[in-house]
Amino acid sequence: MNLFQSNYVNVNDVNLHYVTKGEGELMLFLHGFPYFWYNWHHQLEEFSKDYRVVAVDMRGYNLSDKPEDVSAYKMPILMEDVRQLIEAFGEKTCTLVAHDWGGAIAWTFAYTYSNYVKRLIMFDAPHPYTFRRELSENPAQRQASSYMGKFQQPDSHDYFLANDCEKLKQLLIAPGLEKGYLTNEDAEKYMKAWQQPKALKSMLHYYRAAGFYPFEESVKKPLNLPHTMFESPTLILWGNADSAFENSNLDGIEEYVRDVTIHRFDGVGHAPQHEKPKEVNRLIREFLTKTS
């Protein structure tokens, strides 16, 4: 694999680390918890053939700045990071690719700054409207999301750092090594990212700032998104065996996304880009060709 260029960019009063490769239209990748830019390495290698790919360490992660205040991880600030990132690379629009927490930010960004998003490619990140519905009406989704209460606790980072990040290794690394979609080298990279000073504390600030739990209170808060319909072409790649999100989150999404293509991966968990990279890349390639 050819090396990616590693650098930093100052946006929204923080220095964010990113890697990049290729030339052409901007393709911006946003990771989720507990990942970092490397989550996308299969896609970066493939799509750098045709695009300028950029994968950022989100604020609080790996080599990016880690503001200490929980309020620095509120959604308007996270969206402004993305807006300024796009402009920092000299662009007015991009193909936005996102997963998990990066997906939550990307959905909200798309409905707030839709003119910046030429195409949207989403991995296992429920739509804000349907997720709110499922938390309100579906006991199975409330149960699947109950971990958020633990994550929001002030000392939750100590829980994840204990015993050489044993809980995170059980969550991410052990299944990947067992099924063969992660290597020992991959595992070492994740361990190094998690053990960066203050990283886990700031990574969990996303949950603390969001305040999803208890759900009875959060679902009553208005979303306050400026639009209810997203117009740009959207591809959703979804693992049907994702323990964090009920598949019913996809029901009725056409009410909010006008041009949407959904591909479900049976037996695949939370990160199809890890588990099925070749199939994922093929589906993205088809989507890009169709919408170019």
Short mmCIF file of C-alpha atoms in Angstrom, two decimals:
data_model
loop_
_atom_site.label_atom_id
_atom_site.label_comp_id
_atom_site.label_asym_id
_atom_site.label_seq_id
_atom_site.Cartn_x
_atom_site.Cartn_y
_atom_site.Cartn_z
CA MET A 1 0.00 0.00 0.00
CA ASN A 2 1.38 3.39 -0.98
CA LEU A 3 1.74 5.79 1.90
CA PHE A 4 -0.77 8.55 2.55
CA GLN A 5 0.37 12.10 3.17
CA SER A 6 -0.07 13.01 6.84
CA ASN A 7 -0.61 16.61 7.92
CA TYR A 8 -2.54 19.00 10.17
CA VAL A 9 -5.08 21.70 9.43
CA ASN A 10 -6.31 24.40 11.80
CA VAL A 11 -10.08 24.77 11.69
CA ASN A 12 -12.57 26.09 14.22
CA ASP A 13 -9.79 26.79 16.77
CA VAL A 14 -8.43 23.22 16.78
CA ASN A 15 -5.64 21.44 14.92
CA LEU A 16 -7.00 18.35 13.22
CA HIS A 17 -4.75 15.60 11.91
CA TYR A 18 -5.61 14.10 8.55
CA VAL A 19 -4.23 11.88 5.83
CA THR A 20 -4.72 12.47 2.13
CA LYS A 21 -3.90 11.01 -1.25
CA GLY A 22 -4.90 11.51 -4.86
CA GLU A 23 -6.21 14.39 -6.94
CA GLY A 24 -9.58 15.60 -8.14
CA GLU A 25 -12.87 16.17 -6.35
CA LEU A 26 -12.77 16.11 -2.57
CA MET A 27 -13.94 12.91 -0.88
CA LEU A 28 -14.04 13.55 2.88
CA PHE A 29 -14.19 10.67 5.38
CA LEU A 30 -15.51 11.01 8.96
CA HIS A 31 -14.98 8.12 11.39
CA GLY A 32 -16.88 7.21 14.53
CA PHE A 33 -16.21 5.73 17.97
CA PRO A 34 -13.76 4.17 18.76
CA TYR A 35 -11.99 4.48 15.44
CA PHE A 36 -9.68 7.06 13.82
CA TRP A 37 -8.71 7.91 10.24
CA TYR A 38 -7.33 4.38 9.68
CA ASN A 39 -10.90 3.05 9.76
CA TRP A 40 -11.04 4.03 6.08
CA HIS A 41 -7.71 2.73 4.77
CA HIS A 42 -9.29 0.25 2.34
CA GLN A 43 -11.47 2.97 0.84
CA LEU A 44 -8.72 5.59 0.78
CA GLU A 45 -6.45 3.36 -1.26
CA GLU A 46 -9.19 2.55 -3.76
CA PHE A 47 -10.75 5.96 -4.29
CA SER A 48 -7.51 7.94 -4.32
CA LYS A 49 -7.27 6.66 -7.89
CA ASP A 50 -9.97 9.14 -8.92
CA TYR A 51 -10.51 11.57 -6.02
CA ARG A 52 -8.62 13.65 -3.53
CA VAL A 53 -9.38 11.54 -0.48
CA VAL A 54 -9.07 13.07 2.98
CA ALA A 55 -9.64 11.13 6.20
CA VAL A 56 -9.54 13.22 9.35
CA ASP A 57 -8.97 12.31 12.98
CA MET A 58 -12.07 13.94 14.46
CA ARG A 59 -11.46 16.40 17.29
CA GLY A 60 -10.57 14.48 20.44
CA TYR A 61 -9.19 11.48 18.57
CA ASN A 62 -5.71 10.11 17.94
CA LEU A 63 -3.39 12.96 16.86
CA SER A 64 -5.97 15.77 16.68
CA ASP A 65 -6.44 18.37 19.42
CA LYS A 66 -8.45 17.28 22.44
CA PRO A 67 -10.39 20.15 24.02
CA GLU A 68 -11.09 19.42 27.68
CA ASP A 69 -14.52 21.03 27.98
CA VAL A 70 -17.47 18.78 27.16
CA SER A 71 -19.20 21.73 25.50
CA ALA A 72 -16.48 21.70 22.81
CA TYR A 73 -18.13 18.53 21.42
CA LYS A 74 -21.62 19.90 20.89
CA MET A 75 -23.10 19.19 17.48
CA PRO A 76 -22.96 22.78 16.11
CA ILE A 77 -19.22 22.84 16.82
CA LEU A 78 -18.67 19.43 15.23
CA MET A 79 -20.57 20.55 12.13
CA GLU A 80 -18.49 23.70 11.93
CA ASP A 81 -15.35 21.54 11.96
CA VAL A 82 -16.66 19.80 8.84
CA ARG A 83 -17.71 23.01 7.09
CA GLN A 84 -14.32 24.60 7.67
CA LEU A 85 -12.52 21.40 6.66
CA ILE A 86 -14.19 21.45 3.26
CA GLU A 87 -13.23 25.09 2.77
CA ALA A 88 -9.70 24.52 4.09
CA PHE A 89 -9.10 22.13 1.20
CA GLY A 90 -10.21 24.83 -1.23
CA GLU A 91 -13.59 23.29 -2.00
CA LYS A 92 -17.21 24.39 -1.84
CA THR A 93 -18.64 20.87 -1.96
CA CYS A 94 -17.57 17.25 -1.46
CA THR A 95 -18.59 13.64 -1.42
CA LEU A 96 -19.06 13.05 2.30
CA VAL A 97 -18.43 9.53 3.63
CA ALA A 98 -19.21 8.80 7.27
CA HIS A 99 -19.70 6.08 9.89
CA ASP A 100 -21.18 5.89 13.40
CA TRP A 101 -20.54 9.22 15.21
CA GLY A 102 -19.08 10.64 12.02
CA GLY A 103 -22.37 9.63 10.43
CA ALA A 104 -24.41 11.41 13.08
CA ILE A 105 -22.46 14.57 12.33
CA ALA A 106 -22.73 14.03 8.57
CA TRP A 107 -26.52 13.57 8.66
CA THR A 108 -26.97 16.74 10.69
CA PHE A 109 -24.48 18.60 8.50
CA ALA A 110 -26.29 17.49 5.34
CA TYR A 111 -29.58 18.93 6.60
CA THR A 112 -27.94 22.14 7.80
CA TYR A 113 -25.36 22.82 5.06
CA SER A 114 -26.80 20.81 2.19
CA ASN A 115 -25.03 22.95 -0.43
CA TYR A 116 -21.69 21.53 0.78
CA VAL A 117 -22.69 17.89 0.16
CA LYS A 118 -22.67 16.72 -3.45
CA ARG A 119 -23.14 13.09 -2.44
CA LEU A 120 -23.57 11.33 0.89
CA ILE A 121 -22.28 7.84 1.69
CA MET A 122 -23.30 6.52 5.11
CA PHE A 123 -22.24 3.47 7.11
CA ASP A 124 -24.32 2.27 10.08
CA ALA A 125 -25.36 5.67 11.28
CA PRO A 126 -29.11 5.98 11.82
CA HIS A 127 -30.94 8.91 10.31
CA PRO A 128 -31.69 11.55 12.98
CA TYR A 129 -35.44 11.49 12.32
CA THR A 130 -35.82 7.71 12.24
CA PHE A 131 -33.45 7.20 15.19
CA ARG A 132 -35.51 9.62 17.27
CA ARG A 133 -38.61 7.66 16.27
CA GLU A 134 -37.04 4.31 17.17
CA LEU A 135 -35.81 5.53 20.56
CA SER A 136 -39.30 6.80 21.28
CA GLU A 137 -41.30 3.81 20.02
CA ASN A 138 -39.05 0.75 19.88
CA PRO A 139 -38.01 -0.89 23.19
CA ALA A 140 -35.42 -2.99 21.35
CA GLN A 141 -33.63 0.17 20.15
CA ARG A 142 -33.72 1.69 23.62
CA GLN A 143 -32.14 -1.49 24.95
CA ALA A 144 -29.53 -1.56 22.18
CA SER A 145 -28.64 2.07 22.96
CA SER A 146 -28.57 1.69 26.74
CA TYR A 147 -24.75 1.63 26.66
CA MET A 148 -24.88 5.39 26.07
CA GLY A 149 -25.72 5.91 29.73
CA LYS A 150 -22.47 4.17 30.69
CA PHE A 151 -20.48 6.08 28.09
CA GLN A 152 -21.74 9.43 29.41
CA GLN A 153 -20.45 8.82 32.93
CA PRO A 154 -17.61 11.20 33.97
CA ASP A 155 -15.19 8.32 34.59
CA SER A 156 -16.13 6.08 31.67
CA HIS A 157 -12.74 6.60 30.05
CA ASP A 158 -11.08 4.89 33.03
CA TYR A 159 -13.31 1.87 32.41
CA PHE A 160 -12.10 1.62 28.82
CA LEU A 161 -8.45 2.27 29.63
CA ALA A 162 -8.34 -0.43 32.32
CA ASN A 163 -6.28 -3.57 31.72
CA ASP A 164 -4.64 -2.26 28.57
CA CYS A 165 -7.95 -1.22 26.96
CA GLU A 166 -9.40 -4.69 27.49
CA LYS A 167 -13.04 -3.65 26.91
CA LEU A 168 -12.25 -1.90 23.64
CA LYS A 169 -10.20 -4.87 22.50
CA GLN A 170 -13.25 -7.08 23.17
CA LEU A 171 -15.49 -4.65 21.32
CA LEU A 172 -13.43 -4.04 18.19
CA ILE A 173 -10.21 -6.01 17.94
CA ALA A 174 -11.14 -9.52 19.09
CA PRO A 175 -14.05 -9.96 16.62
CA GLY A 176 -11.93 -8.55 13.80
CA LEU A 177 -9.02 -10.88 14.47
CA GLU A 178 -11.34 -13.85 14.87
CA LYS A 179 -13.15 -13.22 11.59
CA GLY A 180 -9.98 -12.20 9.78
CA TYR A 181 -10.88 -8.68 8.71
CA LEU A 182 -8.36 -7.10 11.12
CA THR A 183 -4.66 -7.94 11.32
CA ASN A 184 -2.32 -7.75 14.29
CA GLU A 185 -0.86 -4.63 12.69
CA ASP A 186 -4.35 -3.08 12.55
CA ALA A 187 -4.85 -3.94 16.21
CA GLU A 188 -1.62 -2.23 17.19
CA LYS A 189 -2.65 0.94 15.35
CA TYR A 190 -5.95 1.10 17.22
CA MET A 191 -4.29 0.47 20.56
CA LYS A 192 -1.81 3.27 19.90
CA ALA A 193 -4.63 5.68 18.98
CA TRP A 194 -6.69 4.83 22.08
CA GLN A 195 -3.71 5.33 24.36
CA GLN A 196 -2.81 8.79 23.11
CA PRO A 197 -2.85 11.19 26.10
CA LYS A 198 -6.42 12.26 26.97
CA ALA A 199 -7.80 10.56 23.86
CA LEU A 200 -10.34 8.23 25.42
CA LYS A 201 -11.67 10.93 27.72
CA SER A 202 -12.24 13.30 24.81
CA MET A 203 -13.60 10.55 22.54
CA LEU A 204 -16.32 9.90 25.11
CA HIS A 205 -17.09 13.62 25.36
CA TYR A 206 -19.16 13.13 22.18
CA TYR A 207 -21.62 11.06 24.21
CA ARG A 208 -21.48 13.37 27.22
CA ALA A 209 -22.17 16.43 25.08
CA ALA A 210 -25.04 14.76 23.20
CA GLY A 211 -26.91 13.74 26.33
CA PHE A 212 -28.98 11.01 24.64
CA TYR A 213 -29.60 9.19 27.90
CA PRO A 214 -32.11 8.95 29.54
CA PHE A 215 -34.07 8.57 26.32
CA GLU A 216 -37.38 9.63 27.82
CA GLU A 217 -35.97 13.16 28.07
CA SER A 218 -33.88 13.28 24.90
CA VAL A 219 -36.63 12.24 22.49
CA LYS A 220 -38.75 15.17 23.66
CA LYS A 221 -36.14 17.71 22.55
CA PRO A 222 -36.77 19.14 19.07
CA LEU A 223 -34.19 18.30 16.41
CA ASN A 224 -34.24 21.86 15.05
CA LEU A 225 -32.92 20.84 11.64
CA PRO A 226 -33.60 23.47 8.97
CA HIS A 227 -34.82 20.90 6.43
CA THR A 228 -36.76 17.64 6.50
CA MET A 229 -35.75 16.47 3.00
CA PHE A 230 -32.18 15.91 1.75
CA GLU A 231 -31.93 16.18 -2.02
CA SER A 232 -28.43 14.97 -2.96
CA PRO A 233 -27.79 11.34 -3.97
CA THR A 234 -27.28 9.19 -0.89
CA LEU A 235 -25.90 5.67 -0.46
CA ILE A 236 -26.49 3.81 2.80
CA LEU A 237 -24.35 0.74 3.49
CA TRP A 238 -25.73 -1.08 6.51
CA GLY A 239 -24.72 -4.17 8.48
CA ASN A 240 -27.89 -6.10 9.33
CA ALA A 241 -26.17 -7.70 12.33
CA ASP A 242 -25.24 -4.37 13.95
CA SER A 243 -25.92 -4.79 17.68
CA ALA A 244 -26.08 -1.02 18.23
CA PHE A 245 -28.87 -0.16 15.78
CA GLU A 246 -32.10 -1.92 14.94
CA ASN A 247 -32.64 -2.45 11.22
CA SER A 248 -35.98 -0.65 11.59
CA ASN A 249 -33.98 2.59 11.61
CA LEU A 250 -34.04 2.29 7.82
CA ASP A 251 -37.83 2.06 7.64
CA GLY A 252 -39.40 5.16 6.12
CA ILE A 253 -36.10 6.87 5.37
CA GLU A 254 -37.44 7.79 1.92
CA GLU A 255 -39.59 10.40 3.67
CA TYR A 256 -36.41 12.33 4.47
CA VAL A 257 -33.95 11.45 1.67
CA ARG A 258 -35.24 11.96 -1.86
CA ASP A 259 -32.59 9.99 -3.79
CA VAL A 260 -31.48 7.10 -1.57
CA THR A 261 -29.92 3.72 -2.33
CA ILE A 262 -29.71 1.20 0.52
CA HIS A 263 -27.56 -1.92 0.58
CA ARG A 264 -27.87 -4.27 3.54
CA PHE A 265 -25.09 -6.72 4.42
CA ASP A 266 -26.55 -9.85 5.99
CA GLY A 267 -24.49 -11.20 8.86
CA VAL A 268 -22.27 -8.11 8.94
CA GLY A 269 -21.93 -6.00 12.06
CA HIS A 270 -21.28 -2.35 12.79
CA ALA A 271 -18.50 -1.62 10.27
CA PRO A 272 -19.05 -3.05 6.76
CA GLN A 273 -16.04 -1.07 5.53
CA HIS A 274 -13.92 -3.35 7.73
CA GLU A 275 -15.73 -6.64 7.24
CA LYS A 276 -16.48 -6.45 3.51
CA PRO A 277 -14.08 -3.88 2.02
CA LYS A 278 -14.06 -5.26 -1.53
CA GLU A 279 -17.85 -5.39 -1.76
CA VAL A 280 -18.13 -1.97 -0.10
CA ASN A 281 -15.69 -0.47 -2.58
CA ARG A 282 -17.55 -2.01 -5.51
CA LEU A 283 -20.87 -0.58 -4.32
CA ILE A 284 -19.36 2.86 -3.73
CA ARG A 285 -17.75 2.76 -7.17
CA GLU A 286 -21.11 1.93 -8.78
CA PHE A 287 -22.79 4.74 -6.85
CA LEU A 288 -20.13 7.28 -7.81
CA THR A 289 -20.35 6.30 -11.47
CA LYS A 290 -24.14 6.54 -11.46
CA THR A 291 -24.14 9.97 -9.81
CA SER A 292 -21.18 11.57 -11.58
#
